[in-house]
mmCIF file of C-alpha atoms in Angstrom:
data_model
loop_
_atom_site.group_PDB
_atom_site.id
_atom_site.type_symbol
_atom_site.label_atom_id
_atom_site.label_comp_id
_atom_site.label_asym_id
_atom_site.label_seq_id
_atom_site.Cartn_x
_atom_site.Cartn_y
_atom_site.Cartn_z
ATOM 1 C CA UNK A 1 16.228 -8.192 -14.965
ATOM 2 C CA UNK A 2 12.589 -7.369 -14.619
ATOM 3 C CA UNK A 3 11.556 -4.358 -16.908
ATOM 4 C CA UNK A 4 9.029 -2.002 -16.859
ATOM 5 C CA UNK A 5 7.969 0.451 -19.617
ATOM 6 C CA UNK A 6 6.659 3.900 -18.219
ATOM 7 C CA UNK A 7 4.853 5.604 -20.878
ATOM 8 C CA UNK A 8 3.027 8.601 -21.106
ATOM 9 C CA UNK A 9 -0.234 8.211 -23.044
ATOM 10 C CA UNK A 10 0.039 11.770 -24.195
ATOM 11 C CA UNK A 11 1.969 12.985 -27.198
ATOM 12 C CA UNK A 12 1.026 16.810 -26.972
ATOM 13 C CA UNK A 13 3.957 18.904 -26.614
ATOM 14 C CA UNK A 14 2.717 21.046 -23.326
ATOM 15 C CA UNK A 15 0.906 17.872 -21.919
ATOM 16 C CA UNK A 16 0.897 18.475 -18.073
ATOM 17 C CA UNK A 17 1.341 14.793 -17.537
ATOM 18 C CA UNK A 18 5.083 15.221 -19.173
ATOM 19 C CA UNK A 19 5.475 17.131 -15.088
ATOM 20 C CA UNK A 20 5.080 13.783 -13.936
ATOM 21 C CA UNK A 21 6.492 11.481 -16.411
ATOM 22 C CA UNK A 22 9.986 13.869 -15.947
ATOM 23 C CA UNK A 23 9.821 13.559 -12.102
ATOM 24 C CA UNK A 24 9.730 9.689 -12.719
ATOM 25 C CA UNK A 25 12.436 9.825 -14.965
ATOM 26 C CA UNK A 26 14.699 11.873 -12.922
ATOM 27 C CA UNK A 27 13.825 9.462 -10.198
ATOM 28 C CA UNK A 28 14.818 6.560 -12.760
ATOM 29 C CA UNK A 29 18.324 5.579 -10.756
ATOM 30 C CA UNK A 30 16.632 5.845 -7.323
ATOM 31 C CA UNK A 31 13.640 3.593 -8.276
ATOM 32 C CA UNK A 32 15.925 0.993 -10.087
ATOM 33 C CA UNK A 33 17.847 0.914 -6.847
ATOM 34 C CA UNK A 34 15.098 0.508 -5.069
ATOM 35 C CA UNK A 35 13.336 -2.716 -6.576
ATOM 36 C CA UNK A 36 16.132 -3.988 -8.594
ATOM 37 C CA UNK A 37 14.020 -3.651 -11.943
ATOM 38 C CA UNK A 38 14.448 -1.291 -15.225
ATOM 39 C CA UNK A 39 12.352 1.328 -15.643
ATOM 40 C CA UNK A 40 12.239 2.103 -19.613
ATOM 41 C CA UNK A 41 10.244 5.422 -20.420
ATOM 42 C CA UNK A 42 8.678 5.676 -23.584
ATOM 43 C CA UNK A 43 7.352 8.809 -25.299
ATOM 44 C CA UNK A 44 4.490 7.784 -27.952
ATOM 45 C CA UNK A 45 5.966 10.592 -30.528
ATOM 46 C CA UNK A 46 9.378 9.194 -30.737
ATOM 47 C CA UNK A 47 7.661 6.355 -32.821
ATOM 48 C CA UNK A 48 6.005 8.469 -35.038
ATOM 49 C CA UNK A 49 3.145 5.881 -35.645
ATOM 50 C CA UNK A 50 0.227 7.244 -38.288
ATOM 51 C CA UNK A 51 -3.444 5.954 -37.444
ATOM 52 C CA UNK A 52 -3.424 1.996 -37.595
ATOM 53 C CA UNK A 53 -4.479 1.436 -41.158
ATOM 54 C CA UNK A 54 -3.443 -2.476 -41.501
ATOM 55 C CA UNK A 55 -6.025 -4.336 -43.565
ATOM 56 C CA UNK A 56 -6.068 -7.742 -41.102
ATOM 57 C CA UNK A 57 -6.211 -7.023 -37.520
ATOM 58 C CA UNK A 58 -3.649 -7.839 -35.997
ATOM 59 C CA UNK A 59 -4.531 -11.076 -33.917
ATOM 60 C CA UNK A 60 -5.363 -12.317 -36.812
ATOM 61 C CA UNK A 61 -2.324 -11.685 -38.715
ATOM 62 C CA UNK A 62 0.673 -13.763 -38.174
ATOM 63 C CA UNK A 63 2.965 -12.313 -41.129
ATOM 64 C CA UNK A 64 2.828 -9.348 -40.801
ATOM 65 C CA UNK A 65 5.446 -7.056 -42.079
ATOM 66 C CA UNK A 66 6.242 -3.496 -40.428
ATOM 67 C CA UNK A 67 7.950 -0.536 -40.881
ATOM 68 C CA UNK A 68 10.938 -0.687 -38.209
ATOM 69 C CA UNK A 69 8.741 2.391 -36.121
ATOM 70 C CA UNK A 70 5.896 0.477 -36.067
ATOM 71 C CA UNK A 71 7.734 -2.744 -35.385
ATOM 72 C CA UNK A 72 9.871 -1.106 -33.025
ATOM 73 C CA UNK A 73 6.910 0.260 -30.824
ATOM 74 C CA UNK A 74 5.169 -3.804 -31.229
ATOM 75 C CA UNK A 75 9.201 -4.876 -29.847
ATOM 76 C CA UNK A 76 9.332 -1.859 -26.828
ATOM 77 C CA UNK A 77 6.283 -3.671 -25.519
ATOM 78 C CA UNK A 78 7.170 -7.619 -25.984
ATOM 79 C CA UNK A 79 10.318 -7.114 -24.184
ATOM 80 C CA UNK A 80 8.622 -5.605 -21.266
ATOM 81 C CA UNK A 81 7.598 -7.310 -18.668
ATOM 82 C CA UNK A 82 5.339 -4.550 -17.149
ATOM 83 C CA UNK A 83 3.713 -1.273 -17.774
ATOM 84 C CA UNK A 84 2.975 2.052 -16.119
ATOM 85 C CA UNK A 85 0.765 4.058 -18.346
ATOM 86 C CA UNK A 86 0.186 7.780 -17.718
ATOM 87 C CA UNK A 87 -2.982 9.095 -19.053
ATOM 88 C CA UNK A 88 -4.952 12.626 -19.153
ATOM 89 C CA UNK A 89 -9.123 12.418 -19.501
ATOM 90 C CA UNK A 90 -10.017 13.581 -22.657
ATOM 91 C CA UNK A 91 -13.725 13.926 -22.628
ATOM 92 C CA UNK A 92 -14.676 11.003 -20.010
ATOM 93 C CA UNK A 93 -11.518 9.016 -21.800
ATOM 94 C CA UNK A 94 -8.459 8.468 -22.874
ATOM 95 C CA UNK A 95 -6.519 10.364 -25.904
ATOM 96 C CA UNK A 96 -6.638 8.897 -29.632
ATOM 97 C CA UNK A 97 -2.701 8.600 -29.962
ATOM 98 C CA UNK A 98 -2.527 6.344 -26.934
ATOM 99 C CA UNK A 99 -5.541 4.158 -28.453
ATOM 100 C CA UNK A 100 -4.066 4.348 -31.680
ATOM 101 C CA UNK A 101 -0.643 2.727 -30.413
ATOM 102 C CA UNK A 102 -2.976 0.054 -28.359
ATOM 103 C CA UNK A 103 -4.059 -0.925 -32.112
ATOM 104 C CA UNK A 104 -0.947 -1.639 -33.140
ATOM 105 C CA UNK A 105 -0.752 -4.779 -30.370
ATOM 106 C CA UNK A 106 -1.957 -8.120 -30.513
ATOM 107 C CA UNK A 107 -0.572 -10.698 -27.607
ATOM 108 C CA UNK A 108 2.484 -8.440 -26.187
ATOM 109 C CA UNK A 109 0.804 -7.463 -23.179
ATOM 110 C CA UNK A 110 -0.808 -10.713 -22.210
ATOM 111 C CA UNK A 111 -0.293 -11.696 -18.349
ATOM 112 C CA UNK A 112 1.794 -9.071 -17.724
ATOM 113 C CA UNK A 113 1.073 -6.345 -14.728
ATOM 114 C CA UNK A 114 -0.267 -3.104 -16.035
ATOM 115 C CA UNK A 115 -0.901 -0.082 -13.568
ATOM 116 C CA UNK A 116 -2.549 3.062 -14.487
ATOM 117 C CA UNK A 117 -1.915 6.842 -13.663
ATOM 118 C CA UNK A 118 -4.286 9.271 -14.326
ATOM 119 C CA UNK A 119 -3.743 12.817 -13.900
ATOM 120 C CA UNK A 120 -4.801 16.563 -14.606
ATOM 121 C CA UNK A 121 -5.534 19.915 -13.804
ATOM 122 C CA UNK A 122 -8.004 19.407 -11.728
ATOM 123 C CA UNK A 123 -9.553 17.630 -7.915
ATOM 124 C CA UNK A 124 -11.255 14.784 -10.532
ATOM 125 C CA UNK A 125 -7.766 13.917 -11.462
ATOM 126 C CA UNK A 126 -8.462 12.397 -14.517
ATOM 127 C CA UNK A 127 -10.286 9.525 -12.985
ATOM 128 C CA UNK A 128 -12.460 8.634 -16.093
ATOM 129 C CA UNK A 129 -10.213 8.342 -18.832
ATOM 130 C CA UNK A 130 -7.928 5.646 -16.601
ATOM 131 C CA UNK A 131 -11.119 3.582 -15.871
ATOM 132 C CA UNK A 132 -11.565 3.274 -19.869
ATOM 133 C CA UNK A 133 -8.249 2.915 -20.848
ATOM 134 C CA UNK A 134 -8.391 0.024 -18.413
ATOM 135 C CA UNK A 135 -10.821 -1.852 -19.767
ATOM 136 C CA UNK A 136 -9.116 -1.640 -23.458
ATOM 137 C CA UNK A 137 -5.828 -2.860 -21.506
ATOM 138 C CA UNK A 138 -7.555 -6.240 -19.955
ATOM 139 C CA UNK A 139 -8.983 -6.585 -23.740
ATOM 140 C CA UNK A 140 -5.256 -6.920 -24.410
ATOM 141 C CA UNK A 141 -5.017 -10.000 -21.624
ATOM 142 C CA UNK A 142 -2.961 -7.451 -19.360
ATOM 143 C CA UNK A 143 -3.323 -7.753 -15.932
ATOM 144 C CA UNK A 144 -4.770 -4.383 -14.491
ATOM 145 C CA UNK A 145 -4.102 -3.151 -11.477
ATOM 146 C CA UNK A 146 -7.615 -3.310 -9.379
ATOM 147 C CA UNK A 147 -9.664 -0.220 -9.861
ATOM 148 C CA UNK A 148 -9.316 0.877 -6.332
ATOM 149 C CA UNK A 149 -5.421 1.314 -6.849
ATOM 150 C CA UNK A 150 -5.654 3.229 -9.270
ATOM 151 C CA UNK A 151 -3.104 6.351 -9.109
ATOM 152 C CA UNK A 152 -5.087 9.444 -9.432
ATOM 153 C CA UNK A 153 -2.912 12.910 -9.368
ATOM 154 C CA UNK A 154 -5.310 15.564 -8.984
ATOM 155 C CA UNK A 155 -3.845 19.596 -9.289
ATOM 156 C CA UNK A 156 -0.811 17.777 -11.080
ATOM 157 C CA UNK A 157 0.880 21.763 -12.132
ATOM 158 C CA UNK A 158 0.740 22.466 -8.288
ATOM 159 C CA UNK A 159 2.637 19.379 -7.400
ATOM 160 C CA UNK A 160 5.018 19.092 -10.275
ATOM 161 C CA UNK A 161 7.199 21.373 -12.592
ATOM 162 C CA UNK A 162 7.616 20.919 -16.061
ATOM 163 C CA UNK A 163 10.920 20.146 -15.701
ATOM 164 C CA UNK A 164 9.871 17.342 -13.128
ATOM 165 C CA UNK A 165 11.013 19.203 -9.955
ATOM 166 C CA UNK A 166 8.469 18.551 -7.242
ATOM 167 C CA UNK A 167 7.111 22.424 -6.174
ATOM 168 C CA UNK A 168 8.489 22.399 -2.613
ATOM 169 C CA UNK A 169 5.879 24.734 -1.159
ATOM 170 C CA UNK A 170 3.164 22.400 -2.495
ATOM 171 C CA UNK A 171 1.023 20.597 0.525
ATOM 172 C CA UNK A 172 0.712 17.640 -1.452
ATOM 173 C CA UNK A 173 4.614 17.178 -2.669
ATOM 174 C CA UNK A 174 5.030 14.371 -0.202
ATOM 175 C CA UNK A 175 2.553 12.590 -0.458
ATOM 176 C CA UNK A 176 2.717 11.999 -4.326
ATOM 177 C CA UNK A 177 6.311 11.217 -3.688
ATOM 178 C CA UNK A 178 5.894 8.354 -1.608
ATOM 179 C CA UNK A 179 2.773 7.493 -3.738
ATOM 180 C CA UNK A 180 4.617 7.246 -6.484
ATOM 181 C CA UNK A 181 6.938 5.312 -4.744
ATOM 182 C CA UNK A 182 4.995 2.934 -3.783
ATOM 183 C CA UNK A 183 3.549 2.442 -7.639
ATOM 184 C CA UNK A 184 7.492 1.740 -8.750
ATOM 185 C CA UNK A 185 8.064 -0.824 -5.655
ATOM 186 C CA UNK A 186 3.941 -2.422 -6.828
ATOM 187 C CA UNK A 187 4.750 -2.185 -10.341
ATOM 188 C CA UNK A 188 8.438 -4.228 -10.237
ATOM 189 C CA UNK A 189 6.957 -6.694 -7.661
ATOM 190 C CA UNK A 190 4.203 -7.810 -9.663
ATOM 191 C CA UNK A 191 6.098 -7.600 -12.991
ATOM 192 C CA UNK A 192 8.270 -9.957 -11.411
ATOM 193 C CA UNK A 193 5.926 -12.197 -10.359
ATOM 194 C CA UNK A 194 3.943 -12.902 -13.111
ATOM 195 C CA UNK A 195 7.208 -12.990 -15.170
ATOM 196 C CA UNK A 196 8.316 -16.147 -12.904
ATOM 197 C CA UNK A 197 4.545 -17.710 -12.986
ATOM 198 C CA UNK A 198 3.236 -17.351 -15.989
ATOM 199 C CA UNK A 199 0.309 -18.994 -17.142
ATOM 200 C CA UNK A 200 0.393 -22.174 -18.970
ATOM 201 C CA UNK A 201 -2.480 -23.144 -20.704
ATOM 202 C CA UNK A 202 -1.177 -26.057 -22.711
ATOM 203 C CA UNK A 203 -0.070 -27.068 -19.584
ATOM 204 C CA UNK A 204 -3.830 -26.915 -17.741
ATOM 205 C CA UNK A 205 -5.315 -28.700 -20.878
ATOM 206 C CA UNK A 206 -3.039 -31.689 -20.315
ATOM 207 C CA UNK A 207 -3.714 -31.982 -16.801
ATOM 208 C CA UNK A 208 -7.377 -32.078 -17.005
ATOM 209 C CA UNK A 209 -6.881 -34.405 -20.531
ATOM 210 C CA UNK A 210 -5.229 -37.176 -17.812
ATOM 211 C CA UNK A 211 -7.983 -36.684 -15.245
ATOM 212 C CA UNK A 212 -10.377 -38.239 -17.070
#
């Protein structure tokens, strides 16, 4: 089975984007049913990760020995197949703790089909701090959603409860429903298809190696 990790790239306790995280997650069953994938959601504070401190970066470091948070967090995201990442704008980017996690990764997310959510509390909808976080997440040899798919939840509080109830009254209730939607069906289709095609380089190195 094809999973996908949902995570929100937020770890403050009143973060508005946990509105939309818990309408995913109490959508979970529906969207699993749906696309016939897993849909794991992953809260950055249940890992407890301090700022990276490691002496070798990590792509450069292949014994490296973890405490079972840290490696736990580096194992959430091998054993994915996609990602969904939720993220606020923190001034024009994206916040430390989600960065800080991203430094914990070497080759997990390489080939794999990332798609970005950016939200917040007001019409620019936190446009900014997805467009950065993407480019750290193709540094990472993920495979980023184009730019001009990018989810962008604008007025999130007027949309969503805390509790992830969609605010019936709100004008824009169904349309962020089916929008999000949509991103669950995107998201398990192209997990799925780069899971079944991935990219072999040894492969392509022999071929051209016999052309000549």
């Amino acid at each position: 089975m094809t999973t996908i990790n949902v995570i929100l790239g937020s770890s403050r306790k009143n973060a508005l984007g946990l509105n939309i995280f818990n309408f995913m997650k109490n959508n979970q069953q529906m969207y699993q049913k749906l696309t016939g994938a897993h849909f794991k959601f992953i809260d950055l504070n249940a890992y407890k990760l301090p700022f990276f401190y490691e002496a070798i970066p990590p792509m450069a470091n292949q014994n490296r020995q973890l405490p079972r948070n840290e490696q736990n967090w580096i194992d959430d995201m091998q054993n994915a197949d996609g990602y969904i990442f939720l993220t606020p704008e923190y001034n024009h980017s994206f916040p430390a703790v989600l960065k800080n996690a991203l430094d914990y990764l070497d080759h997990q997310m390489t080939g794999k089909a990332t798609f970005i959510v950016s939200y917040a509390n007001n019409v620019r909808a936190g446009q900014f701090g997805g467009l950065e976080l993407s480019h750290v997440l193709s540094k990472l040899g993920a495979f980023v959603c184009p730019t001009t798919e990018m989810m962008n939840i604008r007025n999130a509080q007027d949309t969503f409860k805390v509790n992830g109830d969609l605010i019936k009254t709100s004008e824009t209730a169904d349309y962020y429903n089916q929008k999000i939607a949509t991103l669950m069906q995107k998201a398990a289709f192209y997990s799925q298809l780069f899971k079944n095609n991935p990219f072999e380089k040894e492969q392509i190195n022999e071929n051209i190696s016999s052309s000549r």
